[in-house]
mmCIF file of C-alpha atoms in Angstrom:
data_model
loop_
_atom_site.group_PDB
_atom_site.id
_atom_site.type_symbol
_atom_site.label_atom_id
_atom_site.label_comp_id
_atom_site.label_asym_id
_atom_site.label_seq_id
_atom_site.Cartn_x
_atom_site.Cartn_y
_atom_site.Cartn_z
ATOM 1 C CA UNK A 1 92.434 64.331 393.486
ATOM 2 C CA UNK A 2 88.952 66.787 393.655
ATOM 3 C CA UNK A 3 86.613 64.963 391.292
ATOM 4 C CA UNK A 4 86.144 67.838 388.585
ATOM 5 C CA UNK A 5 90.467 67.350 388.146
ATOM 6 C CA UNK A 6 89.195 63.829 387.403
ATOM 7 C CA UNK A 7 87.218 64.581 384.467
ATOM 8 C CA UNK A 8 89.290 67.498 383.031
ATOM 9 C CA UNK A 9 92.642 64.877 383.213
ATOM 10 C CA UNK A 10 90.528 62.313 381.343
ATOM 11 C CA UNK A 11 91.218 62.609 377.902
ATOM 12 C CA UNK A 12 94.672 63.677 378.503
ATOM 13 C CA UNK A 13 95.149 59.938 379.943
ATOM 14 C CA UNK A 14 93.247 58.674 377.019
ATOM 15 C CA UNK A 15 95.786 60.876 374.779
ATOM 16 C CA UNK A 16 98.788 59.161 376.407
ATOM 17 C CA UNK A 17 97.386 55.801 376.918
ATOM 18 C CA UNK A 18 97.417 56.182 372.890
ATOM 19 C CA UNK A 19 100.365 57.860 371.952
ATOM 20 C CA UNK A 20 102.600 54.895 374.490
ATOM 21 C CA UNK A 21 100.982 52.332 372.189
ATOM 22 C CA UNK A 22 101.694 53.689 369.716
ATOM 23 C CA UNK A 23 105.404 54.726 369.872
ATOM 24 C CA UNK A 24 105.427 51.552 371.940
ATOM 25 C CA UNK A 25 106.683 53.181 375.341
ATOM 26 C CA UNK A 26 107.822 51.564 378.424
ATOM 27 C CA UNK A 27 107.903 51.856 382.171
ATOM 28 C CA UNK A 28 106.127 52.207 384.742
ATOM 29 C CA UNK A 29 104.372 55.706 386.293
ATOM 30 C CA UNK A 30 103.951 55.344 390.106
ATOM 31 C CA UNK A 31 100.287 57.779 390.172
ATOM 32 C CA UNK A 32 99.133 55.867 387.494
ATOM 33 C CA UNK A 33 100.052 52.623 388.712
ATOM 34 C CA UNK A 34 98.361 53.781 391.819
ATOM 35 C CA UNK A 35 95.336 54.814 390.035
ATOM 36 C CA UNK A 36 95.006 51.446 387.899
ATOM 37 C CA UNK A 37 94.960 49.348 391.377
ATOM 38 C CA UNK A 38 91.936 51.346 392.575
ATOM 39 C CA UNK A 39 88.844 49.267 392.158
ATOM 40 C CA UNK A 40 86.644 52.571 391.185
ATOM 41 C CA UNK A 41 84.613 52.371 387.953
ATOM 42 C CA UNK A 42 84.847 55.931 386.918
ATOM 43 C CA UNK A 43 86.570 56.991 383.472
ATOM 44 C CA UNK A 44 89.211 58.203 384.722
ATOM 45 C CA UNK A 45 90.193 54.776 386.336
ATOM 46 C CA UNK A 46 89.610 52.792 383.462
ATOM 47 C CA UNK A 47 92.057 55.565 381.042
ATOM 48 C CA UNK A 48 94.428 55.142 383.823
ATOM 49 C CA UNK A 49 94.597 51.217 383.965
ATOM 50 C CA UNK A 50 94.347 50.991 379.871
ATOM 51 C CA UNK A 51 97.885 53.704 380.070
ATOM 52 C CA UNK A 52 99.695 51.287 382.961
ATOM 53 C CA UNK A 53 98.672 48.075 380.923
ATOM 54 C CA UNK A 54 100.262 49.549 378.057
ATOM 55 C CA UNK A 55 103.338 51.390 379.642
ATOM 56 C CA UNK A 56 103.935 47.684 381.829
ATOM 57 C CA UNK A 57 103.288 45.559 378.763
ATOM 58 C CA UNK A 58 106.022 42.366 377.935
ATOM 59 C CA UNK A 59 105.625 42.521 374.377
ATOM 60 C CA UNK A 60 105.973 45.469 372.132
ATOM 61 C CA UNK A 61 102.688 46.491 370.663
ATOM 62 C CA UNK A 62 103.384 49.767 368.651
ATOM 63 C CA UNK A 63 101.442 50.872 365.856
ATOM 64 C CA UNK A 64 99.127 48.380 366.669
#
């Protein structure tokens, strides 16, 4: 992904990394599970580990 599409998808993976918590969503996304393995410390990155965590969560945690 060019680096520009990085940091126009940003906030859109900050949107859904807070709308799955809270209406407490489930399962896994394969690109973002993708994305949350790589050991890069851009934005982008972090949004996309902070939406797997969430989506591959054991316990329920909405509106939390």
């Amino acid at each position: 992904m060019p680096r520009r599409t990085w940091r126009e998808t940003r906030p859109a993976v900050a949107f859904a990394a807070d709308a799955a918590r809270q209406a407490g969503a489930r399962g896994e996304i394969p690109a973002v599970a993708e994305f949350a393995r790589s050991r890069r410390t851009i934005r982008f990155v972090h949004e996309c580990k902070r939406l797997h965590a969430q989506l591959t969560a054991t316990e329920p945690t909405a509106g939390v």
